[in-house]
């Protein structure tokens, strides 16, 4: 082998420096990516000659327990492509404005002051329309920061003066991906009186089942905990693609003997990892899980009891709680929980409407356990300290031995109870063991335990009479044979899955896990799809156990440092309450998508005899707003600043008097809520600031409706309006308004779809050019974003942009507000984690005279906030004194006075620094400075219990008082921990165990949700304080969803997405699904050269090979994908890994790259994946003012659904035209 | 060439070697981009992916590279030895201008970008502007018909997956089923230069520009000596050298020697987020190369294993030292995770050993989901029978190779020159590790089942736990055991390292050619 030259002359190897020189670099700086990917990965960014050249993962994560695989390296193909953006041709380097707007502005400014100039343009309908129709059609011009800041500030001030500040909206998603970049904009908006729009629910990432079952937005394990599991089922979650840096824990768990099952309609990338792949029919997972529950109840609860399971159910769930059975036209039906104060023994207890009952085996009588929401909001001192899960009578502390089931117990009888079965639309009468309870007012009430109702609901007869299936092979709800018709998965597989899942949990005390993602949550009946597997998990004692539980990863929602961040972000240090809008309902209303549908019962199954579950969703939305369940902005048919003046003119002076006057005007109908007449000019949103997100593309469900009704530009909608004769309480105006928005501003580092369609584009820093904070559910570290180089060209960080805007607003404010300040009436809904949870036991409409109109009780809250426009900038850069009184998170009060005072000792002025903090002084007062993002970062770290051990300790002590439990030991060992931004820059830092969260992470233990609830007896924030199988809000009972149930995926013939769109033999009509893809994080990265090269240069539509063959399509052909909502033109990828009858376009392509003209829609360019979708809302999720069903920002409300329930036509493109 | 030692005639050399654990691979391509960012993001190199990841079954990049009837790469047996398929060195020179078996740009792909600037500059029109695709070679708008990862995740494609050359040996029924839910499957195959012991590229180069570094076995292509004949491209059966159409020279994976030399793992290893990659020294006996390369197809894996020597064997150590290996290198070889996977546990196999280049990158084959059957229109996983509760063992059924979705013959075609026994042995052992570890951590597996699995896997509890540890729990340092690279010695051969310290980096850097797009 003479050709192996291993002894080449050293001199000839000198050329090797060629590659060595390339590797050389000048510095590397730690940062991460603020992109809502949930990765939260620590990266080193390499700089050479002052230019960012590439990035590599940091590998210095502190280790968890030694038995767990390490986290390193974290980072994926998308993250490592970030450096491409920095200097790329799609980078927004300068401020841009559309030419037509610039011309009008410059002309107006020749003679007018800024605010006046803006007014002159908006008051001219011709100019306004001209600006709007130009949106998205090119014509950008480069401009200066001075000019655009003036335009934006003037437009905001004019809007506040003319319409009210609540017409100014800001959308920015997922604060956890870059805390301060979010907070900068939200802080500015709140100081101004504007509105922040929610994102988690809008993205349909909020799993409604979490609030329903656990009273929590979302709480899940970090990915290292997957390794602790011995049986993992992934549903609707393509972990290899969407949890790329985490998925190694799955394979590593498998090598330790865990089984991994993937349930997914397509052979997804993670299916490759699985022991079993179950190709369930898309959208029908619920049926499969109900059958799993049927088997688990039969084999692990009925025929045989597992002591671990029954003990768990008694201690941590609502299984033993008593439900009242009520007579209905279909027979005896499960109603609300029996309230403690309905029986003599507890008739006089405080909050007795909000305390529940169990049957105590010792007393053989109902007893009132501690822990329900009534105990949480105890007012009387003697009642405090009882909010815990000890099985004790809240009256006298006697122990309770709860009866799970009345089956065969002395004193019980069997009642035939009716259960609704939605797939067949019939009711079943089934025997349920019950007891009778004599109430204080002498009624004889029939009660059953939740546990017994579960058996009946799932068709497990236990020998009882009634319409029960007799075997697994009988086709009846919810047997393994029954589910086959919906899922296409065989009964044998389902039976074995159930046995293995529960058997594993029995052998491991709960280490069976479900990992779930967006693909399940984006269906109309998302909550039911989740409650089904949650039921299996709770029945097997898996929640609150390391290696177990329901782990939903959709969106980087975990703001670990929640408490101080909330104060900073919503300017709570200066004023309360903030204006926070529930986005799905907002878009449903304001983008006029409600007009394009009739009654929601046209497509959504509900019981026939429903009281509320009928009619048009818009009417229910209006009821929800006036009942204080959901927020809605703008609030009134007039300017809330003027309303104060009207009240003053009417002789009302104090805030209380003014609010009383306003409340009365609302009640008597003089002041109208905009939700009742949303298309009136005074109801429109006017200004839309978009930053850190792609509001007009990625999440714009019903994108074409956005273009029509928000922007007033071209669109591809052919759908017809249907609401006219359907809405009963809401005004239907004709014609529908087009172009509600006066100004749309996008802050961006890339020219994405939102930028392309905005009036003004402001260049922002990338994640490698700014300082910020980042956390995620998927691990327990906090990461910094850092400026490896200063913002390039004319870009600025979001913090600096909003600071500059704040300054400009203060500067220009005298033109609109010569007096400097204004009083603003703020309307806000009843709030979760406050005593508002006890507001309404029943659904009563004050407008219908069913109850008194009482703000904060039967109506929304009304409060006065003073806007200090002259000092808006000063307030922006100063941490106000409001924080000194303590922070609040999830209902926990966190004392921080000492630390606030310590911050005041920092010097005034100086340079921003990673470790040293500063103060500012104005108006004769000193404040901790948040002038620079570094100042703000350090303040968040300094005041968060997760990064300041002493605050964690104090917070646990406060929690001890509320619960009567010993908890401070959890923080004892960490009291000396303090964290600065400089520390994060040196190494990732793991956050501490804190009462804001429910995991115990001491000693390297992996974070798992509900561990503190299960192990330390802290209640869940629910009605019963326990995990709820049973949901008794009257709405849920009315919608037939009090128990986990099956509502099949919606029938496309009823949903009406394909009515006007042509179909024929050359077309396929397919269920159109848009799962998260491989080459982008939502739309980000999808436009990079890297990702496009590694995929196909376009986001294709994936088709099954046999479907493709039917219409003569081959791989890489061009197609039109369309329905009445719009059209997308793309190419196809053909594979049998896609299920027949479905097509997939991975979320979320931009409208910017390779968009040919559509032939089915008049030779206009097609749109993006969201051109085919629409926003609809599931009204059951409007429920409010009731325990866990009380509004919280991103916590509760309908989600932006109908993505997965969409159907589309696929047809070969006739001609390729550009 | 180093003199053969007296000791058993061994000529011991050190080779930085690699293992890719395909069971852990998620096909994310982070490795590919880590490499691209640093090494090939330049004009003339756009289409090069020194590290690429392929979906299997599939046709790969460049398309159908495994088909040597088409590309004439690697060696073939001739008499007692081997010869380059391309012809042999002498004949190559005579044939220098006619190299019909080179991949064309269409076999790779025509690199493209987008007219991004249009989004900023488009004048106001009656429809929205769009950024069209532009060729990075011609600058003109183009239709994208191929890419470096074109059949990504396209298992179940009648165009790509169905034409995988490795499917040749499987039955027609199995082939058809690969397009049905019951058997549809894909997995990923990341590929870099194998830094072969018998490299086809070195053998084929008429300019003597390709060489194998003595200290670590890294195969490099000298950018000063290369004359752009491109014989290395044909000679390499893995198509892992590439022609830079701007500089007129060929380039290839350099195993990130500038990173290795500073104690860092190669970029594609470092960035591997599936944690599938391992790197470490192997000691091998170079005197056996001829014999090993000429072994029968099914014997090639065993022959290559026999060439790799036990770093704890005193005779091997002595021979290594006689060849100038340092104590540090020997310790590194002893700690090498690659040695464990390849030699101790025999879990990692070379890719296409029948190409006879003796690749030093080894793969642990992937476990894949269990096949299914459709009964009365419903899909059931094979092995589920319903049955009674009493039949339930408590042990969740986990995959076995007999019921895995990819036929064993397919894997053997990839990793063992068709030798199915070797691949079956790997799977039996992997399953034994899972069964043993489940029994250890959960305890509900019947003892005889565990014993049976271990015996079947030709392993024992201790080894199973060691395999588990290195598969699941390794830290960075355990995965990448980077030997001391003795840079001071290499530099000293040319200049005093003390002087180098003082002077390194000075001088004017040559401008690289300007990119057009």
PDB file of C-alpha atoms in Angstrom, chain A residues 161 260 399 656 731 905:
ATOM      1  CA  UNK A 161     -57.105  61.452  22.217  1.00  0.00           C
ATOM      2  CA  UNK A 260     -41.829   4.096  23.703  1.00  0.00           C
ATOM      3  CA  UNK A 399     -59.453  12.688  59.917  1.00  0.00           C
ATOM      4  CA  UNK A 656     -65.413  55.536  43.390  1.00  0.00           C
ATOM      5  CA  UNK A 731     -75.414  44.051  15.904  1.00  0.00           C
ATOM      6  CA  UNK A 905     -28.678  51.931  47.473  1.00  0.00           C
TER       7      UNK A 905
END
